[in-house]
Amino acid sequence: GAVVSQHPSWVICKSGTSVKIECRSLDFQATTMFWYRQFPKQSLMLMATSNEGSKATYEQGVEKDKFLINHASLTLSTLTVTSAHPEDSSFYICSARGSGYTGELFFGEGSRLTVL
Amino acid sequence: GDSVTQMEGPVTLSEEAFLTINCTYTATGYPSLFWYVQYPGEGLQLLLKATKADDKGSNKGFEATYRKETTSFHLEKGSVQVSDSAVYFCALSPSMFSGGYNKLIFGAGTRLAVHP
């Protein structure tokens, strides 16, 4: 099946710094990508939907200035956590859907962020 | 709002035991229902799906039936293997349009550990 890769798989940063997480579709063009956040023992929560070449659509309660999403190409979307704080520590997961619309979402392995 | 509730884990079974992971949902209208599986170190993968009431999704020996009367989509397998050890997520898509593969609302996940 299609492959979606995230990088880094884990990152530790100091409070106040910014961290960028990349999501790549390796063998297909992803017109739409989704970013999720998962707290320990809780559900994956959709943060935002990004479409290639346009602004991301954020879910209610998600700070768009804090979680910057860029989907500049059909194979890459990035999530930047700006001015990170310990409460931003979480597991971030991206998923992608191809332009051919197979009806299936493909997920990355996830990126664990720890803010000290 | 729409939500998914699944049984807490971990679920620990011996090889060849019968597996049931309960999943119930709350949604308006007619959602599509999914089970995703996440093996260690990998991204979520679609295991099976059902798009309308009484549909049965099946794959790799797993099956789940869309029960609208009980708002449930329980995952079952008759004989588990060690290789089935993973985290299983129940999810729904509130939209029936285009097969309902847009937003996904996830349950918290259930970890399954199968011992030889």
PDB file of C-alpha atoms in Angstrom:
ATOM      1  CA  GLY A   1       0.000   0.000   0.000  1.00  0.00           C
ATOM      2  CA  ALA A   2       0.850   3.650  -0.081  1.00  0.00           C
ATOM      3  CA  VAL A   3       3.492   4.926   2.308  1.00  0.00           C
ATOM      4  CA  VAL A   4       3.419   8.054   4.410  1.00  0.00           C
ATOM      5  CA  SER A   5       6.523   8.937   6.361  1.00  0.00           C
ATOM      6  CA  GLN A   6       6.977  11.393   9.216  1.00  0.00           C
ATOM      7  CA  HIS A   7      10.188  12.966  10.423  1.00  0.00           C
ATOM      8  CA  PRO A   8      11.424  13.189  13.072  1.00  0.00           C
ATOM      9  CA  SER A   9       9.883  10.233  14.858  1.00  0.00           C
ATOM     10  CA  TRP A  10      10.709  11.846  18.156  1.00  0.00           C
ATOM     11  CA  VAL A  11      12.038  15.240  19.200  1.00  0.00           C
ATOM     12  CA  ILE A  12      12.902  16.953  22.469  1.00  0.00           C
ATOM     13  CA  CYS A  13      13.087  20.713  22.606  1.00  0.00           C
ATOM     14  CA  LYS A  14      13.332  23.528  25.101  1.00  0.00           C
ATOM     15  CA  SER A  15      10.336  25.633  26.033  1.00  0.00           C
ATOM     16  CA  GLY A  16       9.992  28.663  23.785  1.00  0.00           C
ATOM     17  CA  THR A  17      11.611  27.130  20.721  1.00  0.00           C
ATOM     18  CA  SER A  18       9.863  26.058  17.513  1.00  0.00           C
ATOM     19  CA  VAL A  19       9.773  22.554  16.120  1.00  0.00           C
ATOM     20  CA  LYS A  20       8.953  21.411  12.586  1.00  0.00           C
ATOM     21  CA  ILE A  21       7.526  17.992  11.781  1.00  0.00           C
ATOM     22  CA  GLU A  22       7.460  16.767   8.200  1.00  0.00           C
ATOM     23  CA  CYS A  23       4.939  14.451   6.605  1.00  0.00           C
ATOM     24  CA  ARG A  24       5.773  12.967   3.215  1.00  0.00           C
ATOM     25  CA  SER A  25       3.818  10.755   0.873  1.00  0.00           C
ATOM     26  CA  LEU A  26       6.501   8.541  -0.635  1.00  0.00           C
ATOM     27  CA  ASP A  27       4.772   6.861  -3.553  1.00  0.00           C
ATOM     28  CA  PHE A  28       1.709   8.928  -4.323  1.00  0.00           C
ATOM     29  CA  GLN A  29       0.630  12.530  -4.611  1.00  0.00           C
ATOM     30  CA  ALA A  30      -1.402  13.662  -1.636  1.00  0.00           C
ATOM     31  CA  THR A  31      -3.789  16.486  -2.382  1.00  0.00           C
ATOM     32  CA  THR A  32      -5.124  16.406   1.159  1.00  0.00           C
ATOM     33  CA  MET A  33      -3.294  15.762   4.400  1.00  0.00           C
ATOM     34  CA  PHE A  34      -4.635  15.643   7.931  1.00  0.00           C
ATOM     35  CA  TRP A  35      -2.804  16.346  11.179  1.00  0.00           C
ATOM     36  CA  TYR A  36      -3.852  14.606  14.380  1.00  0.00           C
ATOM     37  CA  ARG A  37      -2.736  14.909  17.965  1.00  0.00           C
ATOM     38  CA  GLN A  38      -2.878  12.067  20.454  1.00  0.00           C
ATOM     39  CA  PHE A  39      -2.601  12.379  24.212  1.00  0.00           C
ATOM     40  CA  PRO A  40      -1.651   9.322  26.294  1.00  0.00           C
ATOM     41  CA  LYS A  41      -4.478   6.797  26.429  1.00  0.00           C
ATOM     42  CA  GLN A  42      -6.763   9.130  24.493  1.00  0.00           C
ATOM     43  CA  SER A  43      -8.191   9.341  21.022  1.00  0.00           C
ATOM     44  CA  LEU A  44      -6.525  10.840  18.018  1.00  0.00           C
ATOM     45  CA  MET A  45      -7.915  14.351  17.681  1.00  0.00           C
ATOM     46  CA  LEU A  46      -8.027  16.014  14.282  1.00  0.00           C
ATOM     47  CA  MET A  47      -6.160  19.311  14.401  1.00  0.00           C
ATOM     48  CA  ALA A  48      -6.364  20.517  10.831  1.00  0.00           C
ATOM     49  CA  THR A  49      -6.890  19.602   7.210  1.00  0.00           C
ATOM     50  CA  SER A  50      -4.459  20.878   4.616  1.00  0.00           C
ATOM     51  CA  ASN A  51      -4.926  20.968   0.875  1.00  0.00           C
ATOM     52  CA  GLU A  52      -1.978  21.442  -1.429  1.00  0.00           C
ATOM     53  CA  GLY A  53      -1.491  25.062  -2.327  1.00  0.00           C
ATOM     54  CA  SER A  54      -4.092  26.509   0.006  1.00  0.00           C
ATOM     55  CA  LYS A  55      -4.436  27.460   3.648  1.00  0.00           C
ATOM     56  CA  ALA A  56      -5.126  24.777   6.187  1.00  0.00           C
ATOM     57  CA  THR A  57      -8.538  24.411   7.787  1.00  0.00           C
ATOM     58  CA  TYR A  58      -8.228  24.174  11.537  1.00  0.00           C
ATOM     59  CA  GLU A  59     -10.591  22.415  13.898  1.00  0.00           C
ATOM     60  CA  GLN A  60     -12.319  24.375  16.597  1.00  0.00           C
ATOM     61  CA  GLY A  61     -10.059  25.077  19.521  1.00  0.00           C
ATOM     62  CA  VAL A  62      -6.791  24.600  17.629  1.00  0.00           C
ATOM     63  CA  GLU A  63      -4.599  27.709  17.582  1.00  0.00           C
ATOM     64  CA  LYS A  64      -3.599  28.335  13.975  1.00  0.00           C
ATOM     65  CA  ASP A  65      -0.826  30.731  14.992  1.00  0.00           C
ATOM     66  CA  LYS A  66       0.695  28.132  17.257  1.00  0.00           C
ATOM     67  CA  PHE A  67       0.393  25.137  14.938  1.00  0.00           C
ATOM     68  CA  LEU A  68       1.510  26.324  11.520  1.00  0.00           C
ATOM     69  CA  ILE A  69       0.702  23.966   8.681  1.00  0.00           C
ATOM     70  CA  ASN A  70       2.187  24.249   5.231  1.00  0.00           C
ATOM     71  CA  HIS A  71       1.293  21.974   2.305  1.00  0.00           C
ATOM     72  CA  ALA A  72       3.480  23.448  -0.382  1.00  0.00           C
ATOM     73  CA  SER A  73       3.780  20.382  -2.580  1.00  0.00           C
ATOM     74  CA  LEU A  74       1.813  17.247  -3.383  1.00  0.00           C
ATOM     75  CA  THR A  75       4.199  15.102  -1.369  1.00  0.00           C
ATOM     76  CA  LEU A  76       5.029  17.231   1.653  1.00  0.00           C
ATOM     77  CA  SER A  77       3.141  18.848   4.493  1.00  0.00           C
ATOM     78  CA  THR A  78       4.798  20.355   7.537  1.00  0.00           C
ATOM     79  CA  LEU A  79       3.534  21.119  11.013  1.00  0.00           C
ATOM     80  CA  THR A  80       5.467  23.726  12.975  1.00  0.00           C
ATOM     81  CA  VAL A  81       4.811  24.058  16.677  1.00  0.00           C
ATOM     82  CA  THR A  82       5.794  27.626  17.476  1.00  0.00           C
ATOM     83  CA  SER A  83       7.013  28.818  20.860  1.00  0.00           C
ATOM     84  CA  ALA A  84       6.513  25.341  22.257  1.00  0.00           C
ATOM     85  CA  HIS A  85       5.484  24.798  25.860  1.00  0.00           C
ATOM     86  CA  PRO A  86       5.381  21.632  27.949  1.00  0.00           C
ATOM     87  CA  GLU A  87       1.629  21.309  27.369  1.00  0.00           C
ATOM     88  CA  ASP A  88       2.348  20.913  23.650  1.00  0.00           C
ATOM     89  CA  SER A  89       4.130  17.656  24.391  1.00  0.00           C
ATOM     90  CA  SER A  90       2.182  14.997  22.536  1.00  0.00           C
ATOM     91  CA  PHE A  91       2.151  12.458  19.736  1.00  0.00           C
ATOM     92  CA  TYR A  92       1.449  14.058  16.359  1.00  0.00           C
ATOM     93  CA  ILE A  93       0.241  11.918  13.465  1.00  0.00           C
ATOM     94  CA  CYS A  94      -0.357  12.849   9.856  1.00  0.00           C
ATOM     95  CA  SER A  95      -2.446  11.098   7.257  1.00  0.00           C
ATOM     96  CA  ALA A  96      -2.770  11.609   3.539  1.00  0.00           C
ATOM     97  CA  ARG A  97      -5.288  10.977   0.796  1.00  0.00           C
ATOM     98  CA  GLY A  98      -4.312  10.763  -2.847  1.00  0.00           C
ATOM     99  CA  SER A  99      -5.746  12.753  -5.697  1.00  0.00           C
ATOM    100  CA  GLY A 100      -7.141   9.660  -7.333  1.00  0.00           C
ATOM    101  CA  TYR A 101      -9.501   9.231  -4.400  1.00  0.00           C
ATOM    102  CA  THR A 102      -9.207   5.607  -3.416  1.00  0.00           C
ATOM    103  CA  GLY A 103     -11.305   6.260  -0.365  1.00  0.00           C
ATOM    104  CA  GLU A 104      -8.523   5.295   2.005  1.00  0.00           C
ATOM    105  CA  LEU A 105      -6.362   7.399   4.249  1.00  0.00           C
ATOM    106  CA  PHE A 106      -2.732   6.451   4.778  1.00  0.00           C
ATOM    107  CA  PHE A 107      -1.054   7.284   8.069  1.00  0.00           C
ATOM    108  CA  GLY A 108       2.457   8.208   9.074  1.00  0.00           C
ATOM    109  CA  GLU A 109       4.238   6.540  11.974  1.00  0.00           C
ATOM    110  CA  GLY A 110       3.743   9.534  14.228  1.00  0.00           C
ATOM    111  CA  SER A 111       6.122  12.016  15.853  1.00  0.00           C
ATOM    112  CA  ARG A 112       6.509  12.282  19.596  1.00  0.00           C
ATOM    113  CA  LEU A 113       7.268  15.790  20.812  1.00  0.00           C
ATOM    114  CA  THR A 114       8.566  16.430  24.314  1.00  0.00           C
ATOM    115  CA  VAL A 115       8.958  20.031  25.431  1.00  0.00           C
ATOM    116  CA  LEU A 116      11.137  20.583  28.478  1.00  0.00           C
TER     117      LEU A 116
ATOM    118  CA  GLY B   1     -21.092  15.829  18.943  1.00  0.00           C
ATOM    119  CA  ASP B   2     -20.045  12.634  17.270  1.00  0.00           C
ATOM    120  CA  SER B   3     -17.883  10.312  19.341  1.00  0.00           C
ATOM    121  CA  VAL B   4     -16.484   6.802  19.558  1.00  0.00           C
ATOM    122  CA  THR B   5     -16.036   4.750  22.705  1.00  0.00           C
ATOM    123  CA  GLN B   6     -14.015   1.559  22.776  1.00  0.00           C
ATOM    124  CA  MET B   7     -13.045  -0.772  25.544  1.00  0.00           C
ATOM    125  CA  GLU B   8      -9.946   0.052  27.495  1.00  0.00           C
ATOM    126  CA  GLY B   9      -6.964  -2.167  27.227  1.00  0.00           C
ATOM    127  CA  PRO B  10      -4.706  -3.787  27.404  1.00  0.00           C
ATOM    128  CA  VAL B  11      -6.343  -6.991  26.300  1.00  0.00           C
ATOM    129  CA  THR B  12      -4.105  -9.972  26.902  1.00  0.00           C
ATOM    130  CA  LEU B  13      -4.899 -13.283  25.235  1.00  0.00           C
ATOM    131  CA  SER B  14      -3.282 -16.589  24.542  1.00  0.00           C
ATOM    132  CA  GLU B  15      -2.723 -17.636  20.963  1.00  0.00           C
ATOM    133  CA  GLU B  16      -5.833 -19.112  19.295  1.00  0.00           C
ATOM    134  CA  ALA B  17      -8.181 -17.424  21.774  1.00  0.00           C
ATOM    135  CA  PHE B  18     -11.306 -15.605  20.630  1.00  0.00           C
ATOM    136  CA  LEU B  19     -11.064 -11.831  20.461  1.00  0.00           C
ATOM    137  CA  THR B  20     -13.732  -9.203  20.932  1.00  0.00           C
ATOM    138  CA  ILE B  21     -12.995  -5.498  21.181  1.00  0.00           C
ATOM    139  CA  ASN B  22     -16.118  -3.481  21.837  1.00  0.00           C
ATOM    140  CA  CYS B  23     -16.818  -0.224  20.053  1.00  0.00           C
ATOM    141  CA  THR B  24     -19.877   1.975  20.313  1.00  0.00           C
ATOM    142  CA  TYR B  25     -20.521   5.300  18.681  1.00  0.00           C
ATOM    143  CA  THR B  26     -22.647   8.400  18.906  1.00  0.00           C
ATOM    144  CA  ALA B  27     -23.444  10.165  15.669  1.00  0.00           C
ATOM    145  CA  THR B  28     -26.198  11.903  13.815  1.00  0.00           C
ATOM    146  CA  GLY B  29     -27.276  10.524  10.501  1.00  0.00           C
ATOM    147  CA  TYR B  30     -25.452   7.604   8.950  1.00  0.00           C
ATOM    148  CA  PRO B  31     -21.725   7.522   9.618  1.00  0.00           C
ATOM    149  CA  SER B  32     -19.219   5.182   8.057  1.00  0.00           C
ATOM    150  CA  LEU B  33     -17.348   2.983  10.529  1.00  0.00           C
ATOM    151  CA  PHE B  34     -13.767   1.760  10.493  1.00  0.00           C
ATOM    152  CA  TRP B  35     -11.242  -0.296  12.378  1.00  0.00           C
ATOM    153  CA  TYR B  36      -7.602   0.725  12.085  1.00  0.00           C
ATOM    154  CA  VAL B  37      -4.621  -1.206  13.413  1.00  0.00           C
ATOM    155  CA  GLN B  38      -1.233   0.127  14.451  1.00  0.00           C
ATOM    156  CA  TYR B  39       1.610  -2.353  14.685  1.00  0.00           C
ATOM    157  CA  PRO B  40       4.657  -1.374  16.757  1.00  0.00           C
ATOM    158  CA  GLY B  41       6.702   1.294  15.022  1.00  0.00           C
ATOM    159  CA  GLU B  42       4.284   1.678  12.120  1.00  0.00           C
ATOM    160  CA  GLY B  43       1.499   4.032  11.081  1.00  0.00           C
ATOM    161  CA  LEU B  44      -2.191   3.254  11.359  1.00  0.00           C
ATOM    162  CA  GLN B  45      -3.502   0.904   8.691  1.00  0.00           C
ATOM    163  CA  LEU B  46      -7.087   0.401   7.649  1.00  0.00           C
ATOM    164  CA  LEU B  47      -8.178  -3.048   8.818  1.00  0.00           C
ATOM    165  CA  LEU B  48     -11.813  -3.069   7.726  1.00  0.00           C
ATOM    166  CA  LYS B  49     -14.762  -0.800   7.152  1.00  0.00           C
ATOM    167  CA  ALA B  50     -18.548  -0.676   6.843  1.00  0.00           C
ATOM    168  CA  THR B  51     -20.502   2.125   5.256  1.00  0.00           C
ATOM    169  CA  LYS B  52     -24.107   1.266   6.075  1.00  0.00           C
ATOM    170  CA  ALA B  53     -26.209  -0.542   8.630  1.00  0.00           C
ATOM    171  CA  ASP B  54     -25.898  -4.336   8.708  1.00  0.00           C
ATOM    172  CA  ASP B  55     -22.753  -4.264   6.559  1.00  0.00           C
ATOM    173  CA  LYS B  56     -20.028  -6.622   7.723  1.00  0.00           C
ATOM    174  CA  GLY B  57     -16.438  -5.611   7.179  1.00  0.00           C
ATOM    175  CA  SER B  58     -13.825  -8.343   7.173  1.00  0.00           C
ATOM    176  CA  ASN B  59     -10.098  -8.694   6.615  1.00  0.00           C
ATOM    177  CA  LYS B  60      -7.313 -11.008   7.806  1.00  0.00           C
ATOM    178  CA  GLY B  61      -9.770 -13.066   9.842  1.00  0.00           C
ATOM    179  CA  PHE B  62     -11.139 -10.006  11.628  1.00  0.00           C
ATOM    180  CA  GLU B  63     -14.729  -8.941  11.199  1.00  0.00           C
ATOM    181  CA  ALA B  64     -17.123  -6.321  12.482  1.00  0.00           C
ATOM    182  CA  THR B  65     -20.791  -5.703  11.791  1.00  0.00           C
ATOM    183  CA  TYR B  66     -22.373  -2.253  11.638  1.00  0.00           C
ATOM    184  CA  ARG B  67     -25.254  -2.424  14.126  1.00  0.00           C
ATOM    185  CA  LYS B  68     -27.312   0.713  13.982  1.00  0.00           C
ATOM    186  CA  GLU B  69     -29.852  -0.482  16.550  1.00  0.00           C
ATOM    187  CA  THR B  70     -27.128  -0.811  19.178  1.00  0.00           C
ATOM    188  CA  THR B  71     -24.802   1.820  17.655  1.00  0.00           C
ATOM    189  CA  SER B  72     -21.970  -0.674  17.788  1.00  0.00           C
ATOM    190  CA  PHE B  73     -19.162  -1.966  15.594  1.00  0.00           C
ATOM    191  CA  HIS B  74     -17.437  -4.624  17.684  1.00  0.00           C
ATOM    192  CA  LEU B  75     -14.270  -6.198  16.309  1.00  0.00           C
ATOM    193  CA  GLU B  76     -13.982  -9.989  16.478  1.00  0.00           C
ATOM    194  CA  LYS B  77     -11.543 -12.679  15.488  1.00  0.00           C
ATOM    195  CA  GLY B  78     -12.009 -16.353  16.077  1.00  0.00           C
ATOM    196  CA  SER B  79      -8.399 -17.309  16.695  1.00  0.00           C
ATOM    197  CA  VAL B  80      -5.765 -14.683  17.389  1.00  0.00           C
ATOM    198  CA  GLN B  81      -2.087 -15.008  16.613  1.00  0.00           C
ATOM    199  CA  VAL B  82       0.965 -13.460  18.207  1.00  0.00           C
ATOM    200  CA  SER B  83       1.327 -11.352  15.077  1.00  0.00           C
ATOM    201  CA  ASP B  84      -2.023  -9.704  15.839  1.00  0.00           C
ATOM    202  CA  SER B  85      -0.462  -7.893  18.800  1.00  0.00           C
ATOM    203  CA  ALA B  86      -1.050  -4.218  18.082  1.00  0.00           C
ATOM    204  CA  VAL B  87      -3.213  -1.244  18.997  1.00  0.00           C
ATOM    205  CA  TYR B  88      -6.680  -1.249  17.439  1.00  0.00           C
ATOM    206  CA  PHE B  89      -8.624   1.948  16.821  1.00  0.00           C
ATOM    207  CA  CYS B  90     -12.317   2.202  16.101  1.00  0.00           C
ATOM    208  CA  ALA B  91     -13.281   5.270  14.080  1.00  0.00           C
ATOM    209  CA  LEU B  92     -16.201   6.894  12.347  1.00  0.00           C
ATOM    210  CA  SER B  93     -16.595   9.361   9.558  1.00  0.00           C
ATOM    211  CA  PRO B  94     -19.583  11.651   9.978  1.00  0.00           C
ATOM    212  CA  SER B  95     -19.971  12.159   6.252  1.00  0.00           C
ATOM    213  CA  MET B  96     -21.600   9.649   3.979  1.00  0.00           C
ATOM    214  CA  PHE B  97     -20.739  11.778   0.952  1.00  0.00           C
ATOM    215  CA  SER B  98     -17.995  10.288  -1.209  1.00  0.00           C
ATOM    216  CA  GLY B  99     -17.933   7.124   0.860  1.00  0.00           C
ATOM    217  CA  GLY B 100     -17.359   9.004   4.073  1.00  0.00           C
ATOM    218  CA  TYR B 101     -13.584   9.122   3.980  1.00  0.00           C
ATOM    219  CA  ASN B 102     -13.063  12.711   4.964  1.00  0.00           C
ATOM    220  CA  LYS B 103     -12.749  13.455   8.672  1.00  0.00           C
ATOM    221  CA  LEU B 104     -12.259  10.594  11.063  1.00  0.00           C
ATOM    222  CA  ILE B 105     -13.239  10.551  14.724  1.00  0.00           C
ATOM    223  CA  PHE B 106     -11.268   7.971  16.663  1.00  0.00           C
ATOM    224  CA  GLY B 107     -11.742   5.979  19.811  1.00  0.00           C
ATOM    225  CA  ALA B 108      -8.920   5.893  22.334  1.00  0.00           C
ATOM    226  CA  GLY B 109      -7.440   2.676  21.005  1.00  0.00           C
ATOM    227  CA  THR B 110      -7.186  -0.775  22.566  1.00  0.00           C
ATOM    228  CA  ARG B 111      -3.856  -2.499  22.939  1.00  0.00           C
ATOM    229  CA  LEU B 112      -3.914  -6.226  22.251  1.00  0.00           C
ATOM    230  CA  ALA B 113      -1.128  -8.493  23.449  1.00  0.00           C
ATOM    231  CA  VAL B 114      -1.185 -12.116  22.313  1.00  0.00           C
ATOM    232  CA  HIS B 115       1.093 -14.606  24.014  1.00  0.00           C
ATOM    233  CA  PRO B 116       2.221 -17.960  22.629  1.00  0.00           C
TER     234      PRO B 116
END
